[in-house]
Short mmCIF file of C-alpha atoms in Angstrom, two decimals:
data_model
loop_
_atom_site.label_atom_id
_atom_site.label_comp_id
_atom_site.label_asym_id
_atom_site.label_seq_id
_atom_site.Cartn_x
_atom_site.Cartn_y
_atom_site.Cartn_z
CA MET A 8 0.06 -0.02 0.04
CA LYS A 9 1.42 3.41 -0.97
CA ILE A 10 0.13 6.71 0.58
CA LEU A 11 0.77 10.33 -0.37
CA PHE A 12 0.99 12.72 2.68
CA ILE A 13 0.24 16.25 1.91
CA PHE A 14 1.15 18.53 4.87
CA THR A 15 -0.45 21.97 5.26
CA GLY A 16 0.15 22.90 8.86
CA GLY A 17 -2.58 23.39 11.49
CA THR A 18 -2.45 22.25 15.09
CA ILE A 19 -1.46 18.84 14.02
CA GLY A 20 1.77 20.57 12.70
CA SER A 21 2.19 22.83 15.72
CA THR A 22 3.94 22.77 19.03
CA THR A 23 2.91 24.48 22.37
CA GLY A 24 5.32 27.09 23.48
CA ASP A 25 5.38 29.11 26.60
CA GLU A 26 2.29 31.23 25.74
CA PHE A 27 1.10 30.19 22.21
CA ILE A 28 0.53 27.23 19.91
CA SER A 29 2.64 27.92 16.83
CA LEU A 30 3.87 26.10 13.72
CA GLU A 31 7.15 24.22 14.03
CA LYS A 32 9.58 23.68 11.16
CA GLY A 33 10.04 19.95 10.29
CA LYS A 34 6.85 18.98 12.25
CA PRO A 35 5.37 17.07 9.45
CA TYR A 36 8.02 14.57 9.58
CA LYS A 37 7.78 14.33 13.40
CA ILE A 38 4.16 13.44 12.90
CA ILE A 39 5.02 10.39 10.78
CA LYS A 40 7.71 9.35 13.33
CA ALA A 41 5.15 9.69 16.15
CA TYR A 42 2.70 7.58 14.24
CA GLU A 43 5.29 5.03 13.59
CA GLU A 44 6.21 4.76 17.24
CA LYS A 45 2.60 4.35 18.30
CA PHE A 46 1.11 2.23 15.54
CA GLY A 47 3.94 1.12 13.19
CA ILE A 48 4.26 1.70 9.51
CA ASP A 49 3.55 -1.33 7.08
CA PHE A 50 3.10 0.83 3.96
CA SER A 51 5.27 2.97 1.71
CA TYR A 52 4.62 6.71 1.42
CA GLU A 53 5.78 10.02 -0.19
CA THR A 54 5.33 13.46 1.14
CA LEU A 55 4.43 16.98 -0.18
CA GLU A 56 4.35 20.25 1.64
CA PRO A 57 2.70 22.88 -0.74
CA TYR A 58 2.27 25.40 2.06
CA THR A 59 2.17 25.69 5.85
CA LEU A 60 -0.35 27.81 7.81
CA LEU A 61 -2.63 27.80 10.80
CA SER A 62 -5.97 26.97 9.12
CA GLU A 63 -7.85 29.99 10.59
CA ASN A 64 -5.79 31.93 8.12
CA SER A 65 -7.03 29.87 5.17
CA MET A 66 -7.94 32.03 2.07
CA GLY A 67 -8.84 31.45 -1.54
CA SER A 68 -5.17 31.30 -2.72
CA ASN A 69 -4.09 28.42 -0.50
CA MET A 70 -7.42 26.55 -1.03
CA LYS A 71 -6.67 26.72 -4.76
CA VAL A 72 -3.21 25.26 -4.14
CA LEU A 73 -4.61 22.51 -1.97
CA ALA A 74 -7.25 21.53 -4.58
CA GLY A 75 -4.73 21.62 -7.38
CA THR A 76 -2.23 19.41 -5.26
CA VAL A 77 -4.77 16.77 -4.54
CA LYS A 78 -6.28 16.91 -8.08
CA GLY A 79 -2.76 16.56 -9.59
CA ASN A 80 -1.99 13.37 -7.71
CA LEU A 81 -5.35 11.46 -7.99
CA GLU A 82 -4.11 9.54 -11.17
CA LYS A 83 -0.80 8.65 -9.82
CA ASP A 84 0.20 5.29 -8.28
CA TYR A 85 -1.08 5.97 -4.81
CA ASP A 86 -3.68 3.94 -2.96
CA GLY A 87 -4.82 6.96 -0.94
CA ILE A 88 -4.03 10.49 -0.03
CA ILE A 89 -3.83 11.91 3.58
CA VAL A 90 -3.96 15.71 3.91
CA THR A 91 -2.85 17.11 7.35
CA HIS A 92 -4.93 20.29 8.20
CA GLY A 93 -5.99 22.46 11.10
CA THR A 94 -9.43 21.97 12.72
CA ASP A 95 -10.74 25.57 12.36
CA THR A 96 -11.47 25.46 8.68
CA LEU A 97 -11.38 21.62 8.23
CA GLN A 98 -15.00 21.60 7.17
CA TYR A 99 -14.36 24.04 4.36
CA SER A 100 -11.46 22.04 2.98
CA GLY A 101 -13.52 18.87 3.37
CA ALA A 102 -16.18 20.29 1.10
CA LEU A 103 -13.62 21.73 -1.35
CA LEU A 104 -11.83 18.37 -1.77
CA SER A 105 -15.13 16.44 -1.95
CA TYR A 106 -16.10 18.55 -5.02
CA VAL A 107 -12.55 18.12 -6.49
CA THR A 108 -12.47 14.29 -6.11
CA GLY A 109 -16.08 13.41 -6.48
CA LEU A 110 -16.74 9.77 -5.82
CA SER A 111 -14.81 8.34 -8.72
CA LYS A 112 -11.22 8.40 -7.30
CA LEU A 113 -9.12 6.93 -4.59
CA PRO A 114 -9.92 7.90 -0.94
CA VAL A 115 -8.64 11.22 0.22
CA CYS A 116 -8.55 11.63 4.04
CA ILE A 117 -8.14 15.06 5.86
CA VAL A 118 -6.48 14.40 9.17
CA SER A 119 -6.31 17.06 12.00
CA SER A 120 -5.67 17.19 15.75
CA ASP A 121 -7.49 19.03 18.51
CA LYS A 122 -4.15 19.49 20.29
CA PRO A 123 -0.51 19.35 19.37
CA ILE A 124 0.35 15.71 19.09
CA GLU A 125 2.79 15.78 22.09
CA ASP A 126 -0.25 16.24 24.33
CA PRO A 127 -1.33 12.84 25.67
CA GLU A 128 -4.95 13.88 25.17
CA ALA A 129 -4.55 14.79 21.46
CA ASN A 130 -6.58 12.93 18.98
CA GLY A 131 -4.36 13.50 15.95
CA LEU A 132 -2.63 10.14 15.79
CA TYR A 133 -5.94 8.27 16.31
CA ASN A 134 -7.36 10.24 13.46
CA MET A 135 -4.30 9.37 11.22
CA ASP A 136 -4.67 5.62 12.21
CA ALA A 137 -8.19 5.65 11.12
CA ALA A 138 -7.23 7.36 7.75
CA VAL A 139 -4.64 4.71 7.07
CA ALA A 140 -7.13 1.93 8.00
CA LEU A 141 -9.72 3.44 5.65
CA ILE A 142 -7.24 3.53 2.79
CA ARG A 143 -6.31 -0.03 3.46
CA GLU A 144 -9.97 -1.07 3.52
CA SER A 145 -10.59 0.61 0.24
CA LEU A 146 -8.18 -1.78 -1.53
CA THR A 147 -11.02 -4.34 -1.32
CA ASP A 148 -14.05 -2.17 -0.74
CA LYS A 149 -14.58 0.18 -3.78
CA SER A 150 -17.50 2.00 -2.02
CA ILE A 151 -14.73 3.84 -0.01
CA ARG A 152 -13.86 6.62 -2.53
CA GLY A 153 -13.83 10.36 -2.47
CA THR A 154 -13.06 12.57 0.52
CA PHE A 155 -13.39 11.59 4.13
CA VAL A 156 -12.68 13.18 7.59
CA PRO A 157 -11.75 10.77 10.26
CA TYR A 158 -12.13 12.33 13.64
CA ARG A 159 -12.11 11.13 17.25
CA ASN A 160 -14.57 13.11 19.42
CA LYS A 161 -14.53 13.52 23.12
CA ASP A 162 -16.61 10.28 23.47
CA LYS A 163 -13.52 8.48 22.30
CA VAL A 164 -15.23 7.30 19.20
CA THR A 165 -13.49 7.95 15.86
CA TYR A 166 -16.07 8.79 13.34
CA ILE A 167 -15.48 8.62 9.56
CA ASN A 168 -17.29 11.61 8.16
CA ARG A 169 -17.91 12.43 4.54
CA GLY A 170 -16.05 15.61 3.80
CA SER A 171 -18.99 17.27 2.09
CA ARG A 172 -21.35 16.74 5.02
CA MET A 173 -19.49 18.39 7.75
CA LEU A 174 -21.11 20.95 10.02
CA SER A 175 -19.66 23.94 11.92
CA SER A 176 -18.27 22.89 15.33
CA TYR A 177 -20.10 23.94 18.43
CA ALA A 178 -18.75 26.86 20.45
CA TYR A 179 -16.04 25.95 22.83
CA SER A 180 -15.89 22.37 21.46
CA ALA A 181 -13.36 20.69 19.09
CA ASP A 182 -15.79 17.90 18.24
CA MET A 183 -16.82 17.36 14.65
CA TYR A 184 -20.14 16.31 13.33
CA SER A 185 -21.78 15.27 10.10
CA LEU A 186 -25.15 16.61 8.78
CA GLY A 187 -28.08 14.69 10.39
CA ASP A 188 -25.53 12.55 12.25
CA LYS A 189 -25.14 10.66 9.02
CA TYR A 190 -21.49 9.77 9.20
CA PHE A 191 -19.95 7.17 6.97
CA GLY A 192 -18.89 4.83 9.78
CA ILE A 193 -16.69 4.43 12.85
CA TYR A 194 -13.20 3.05 13.26
CA ASP A 195 -12.97 0.94 16.45
CA GLY A 196 -9.13 0.79 16.38
CA LYS A 197 -9.21 -2.47 14.42
CA LYS A 198 -11.69 -2.20 11.71
CA LEU A 199 -14.13 0.02 9.88
CA VAL A 200 -17.73 -0.31 11.04
CA LYS A 201 -20.02 1.13 8.47
CA ASN A 202 -23.14 3.22 9.54
CA ASP A 203 -26.24 1.21 8.38
CA SER A 204 -28.15 4.50 8.17
CA TYR A 205 -25.70 6.20 5.83
CA SER A 206 -26.56 6.50 2.10
CA GLU A 207 -25.33 8.80 -0.62
CA LYS A 208 -26.37 9.51 -4.27
CA GLU A 209 -23.99 8.81 -7.11
CA ASP A 210 -22.26 11.85 -8.80
CA ALA A 211 -24.62 13.54 -11.23
CA ALA A 212 -21.93 16.07 -12.20
CA LEU A 213 -18.24 16.14 -12.97
CA PRO A 214 -15.83 17.13 -10.27
CA LEU A 215 -15.28 20.83 -9.94
CA ALA A 216 -12.09 22.91 -10.08
CA ALA A 217 -10.87 25.76 -7.89
CA ASP A 218 -8.74 27.22 -10.56
CA GLY A 219 -10.59 30.41 -10.67
CA PHE A 220 -10.43 31.04 -6.92
CA GLU A 221 -9.45 34.60 -5.91
CA GLU A 222 -8.20 35.45 -2.43
CA THR A 223 -11.77 36.23 -1.26
CA ALA A 224 -15.26 35.00 -2.22
CA ASP A 225 -16.25 38.51 -3.05
CA MET A 226 -19.03 37.38 -5.47
CA LEU A 227 -20.84 35.71 -2.52
CA LEU A 228 -22.60 37.00 0.52
CA ARG A 229 -23.39 34.63 3.35
CA ILE A 230 -25.71 35.79 6.18
CA ASP A 231 -27.04 33.99 9.36
CA PRO A 232 -30.08 35.51 11.09
CA TYR A 233 -30.30 36.95 14.58
CA PRO A 234 -32.91 39.22 16.20
CA GLY A 235 -32.55 42.89 15.45
CA MET A 236 -30.07 42.38 12.54
CA VAL A 237 -29.33 44.96 10.08
CA TYR A 238 -28.99 43.74 6.43
CA PRO A 239 -25.92 45.01 4.51
CA GLU A 240 -25.81 46.97 1.31
CA VAL A 241 -25.01 44.80 -1.79
CA ASP A 242 -22.40 46.00 -4.24
CA GLU A 243 -22.16 45.12 -7.97
CA LYS A 244 -19.70 42.30 -7.31
CA ILE A 245 -22.23 40.05 -5.60
CA LYS A 246 -23.71 37.26 -7.76
CA ALA A 247 -25.55 35.17 -5.16
CA VAL A 248 -26.54 35.41 -1.39
CA ILE A 249 -26.81 32.51 0.99
CA LEU A 250 -29.16 32.98 3.77
CA GLY A 251 -28.93 30.73 6.85
CA THR A 252 -32.04 30.11 8.85
CA TYR A 253 -33.08 29.33 12.41
CA HIS A 254 -33.25 25.63 13.26
CA SER A 255 -36.92 25.39 12.00
CA GLY A 256 -35.93 26.63 8.65
CA THR A 257 -37.41 30.09 9.19
CA LEU A 258 -36.29 33.59 8.52
CA PRO A 259 -37.69 36.83 10.09
CA MET A 260 -40.03 37.44 7.05
CA GLU A 261 -42.36 39.77 9.02
CA THR A 262 -39.63 42.26 9.69
CA LYS A 263 -39.19 45.26 7.47
CA GLY A 264 -35.43 44.80 7.06
CA LEU A 265 -35.37 41.35 5.50
CA LYS A 266 -38.22 41.99 3.14
CA GLU A 267 -36.65 45.22 1.90
CA PHE A 268 -33.31 43.41 1.54
CA LEU A 269 -34.86 40.64 -0.51
CA LEU A 270 -36.73 43.03 -2.68
CA LYS A 271 -33.58 44.90 -3.51
CA LEU A 272 -31.85 41.56 -4.50
CA LYS A 273 -34.77 40.65 -6.65
CA GLU A 274 -34.55 43.99 -8.49
CA LYS A 275 -30.82 43.41 -9.07
CA ASN A 276 -31.46 39.83 -10.31
CA ILE A 277 -29.19 38.40 -7.58
CA ASP A 278 -29.93 34.88 -6.73
CA VAL A 279 -30.81 34.09 -3.15
CA PHE A 280 -30.47 30.61 -1.68
CA ILE A 281 -31.65 29.42 1.72
CA THR A 282 -29.89 26.71 3.65
CA GLY A 283 -31.28 24.88 6.66
CA ALA A 284 -34.88 24.74 5.58
CA GLY A 285 -35.86 21.16 5.02
CA GLU A 286 -38.74 19.28 3.52
CA GLY A 287 -42.21 18.85 4.96
CA ILE A 288 -44.74 21.38 6.38
CA SER A 289 -43.26 24.76 6.86
CA TYR A 290 -43.94 27.60 9.19
CA GLU A 291 -46.26 30.44 7.91
CA SER A 292 -43.29 32.75 7.94
CA THR A 293 -41.88 30.90 4.97
CA LYS A 294 -44.76 31.47 2.56
CA ASP A 295 -43.11 34.42 0.93
CA TYR A 296 -39.93 32.63 -0.18
CA ASN A 297 -41.17 32.01 -3.75
CA ILE A 298 -42.62 35.47 -4.20
CA LEU A 299 -39.33 36.99 -3.29
CA ASN A 300 -37.39 34.68 -5.63
CA VAL A 301 -35.72 32.83 -2.68
CA ARG A 302 -34.82 29.16 -3.39
CA LYS A 303 -34.29 26.49 -0.82
CA ILE A 304 -31.38 24.02 -1.02
CA GLU A 305 -32.33 20.95 0.92
CA GLY A 306 -30.18 18.22 2.37
CA ILE A 307 -26.78 19.83 1.82
CA ALA A 308 -24.67 21.19 4.59
CA PRO A 309 -24.39 25.00 4.77
CA ILE A 310 -20.56 25.04 4.48
CA ALA A 311 -20.81 22.73 1.50
CA ILE A 312 -23.27 25.03 -0.25
CA PHE A 313 -20.98 27.98 0.30
CA ILE A 314 -17.91 26.15 -1.11
CA LYS A 315 -19.84 24.77 -4.06
CA LEU A 316 -21.26 28.13 -5.04
CA TRP A 317 -17.81 29.70 -4.69
CA MET A 318 -16.34 27.10 -7.03
CA ILE A 319 -19.08 27.29 -9.62
CA LEU A 320 -19.11 31.09 -9.68
CA SER A 321 -15.32 31.19 -9.95
CA MET A 322 -15.43 29.08 -12.98
CA GLU A 323 -18.26 30.89 -14.85
CA THR A 324 -21.28 33.19 -14.19
CA LYS A 325 -24.38 31.11 -13.78
CA ASN A 326 -27.72 32.40 -12.55
CA GLY A 327 -31.26 31.38 -11.99
CA ASP A 328 -32.28 27.88 -12.89
CA LEU A 329 -28.79 26.91 -14.09
CA LEU A 330 -27.16 27.71 -10.82
CA TYR A 331 -29.97 26.16 -8.75
CA ASN A 332 -29.65 22.93 -10.79
CA ALA A 333 -25.94 22.87 -10.37
CA LEU A 334 -26.22 23.11 -6.59
CA ASN A 335 -28.78 20.17 -6.54
CA SER A 336 -26.79 18.02 -8.73
CA PRO A 337 -25.27 15.46 -6.30
CA LEU A 338 -21.39 15.47 -6.05
CA GLY A 339 -18.94 14.06 -3.59
CA GLY A 340 -21.36 12.33 -1.39
CA GLU A 341 -23.01 15.54 -0.32
CA ILE A 342 -26.56 14.24 -0.55
#
């Protein structure tokens, strides 16, 4: 078995100093040594280090490099790819690489650590062990393809999450969760145990590219609601708006601010997409969605919607039905 390690920094590549956690030169190779000491290495590997940063500083330029590095090695003689990454923006890179790989390639695992690996409580080496085990399992199980995030939560269970289904972490918690708790499986330290309730749709679109990524996603506006909020002015660069909702899929439609905001977007022919509003009977406050040209995107994680829109709009300008259809075409196990 042959694995490509792509090191990008993050806490898993950091060391605790007197006051701060900071990146350490040469740390990627110490990670492999620490893994070998704990679990042993019975595979061959190669390494790349396209950039090094703490993931909270992630921007379009390095995401483009990450996507290009992974895409450029998918057809080489590797059985799997492991990307080391920080936890803060792990979900964004999980979605990014899911859309780059689709479901047609070898497994790509993004591995992070909640603490520097010298800390006895750190989960990084357990996450890497699960990634190696997943790649090994994929040699005989061809359903293991595309992008995954193996991650050990505080309950000491290592979950195998689909990269395109990751949710934002809870405040003050380093745990990771999949949309609807539909994780791919768990790794019990010896074998992969698949989740019987997990399912995914086959790719209905070709993998995307991040070649057009600029430093910022200035064509997109992403807003989450809160009581008393003031809606921003929208400049000419904005091509689409993503509106998050409260947990019941609602927005403050009876407030003057939101209706005025949506009417201005409609006048400017700017597409508006709602995330977090599911199927079934809706609250009365959602009745004006269609009137105001607001479209619901169901069953896809909010972070994944943001990344997918960024990728599509970076490649070409789409609007209306074309953009809506592209968002709803399954890719990378997102649905």
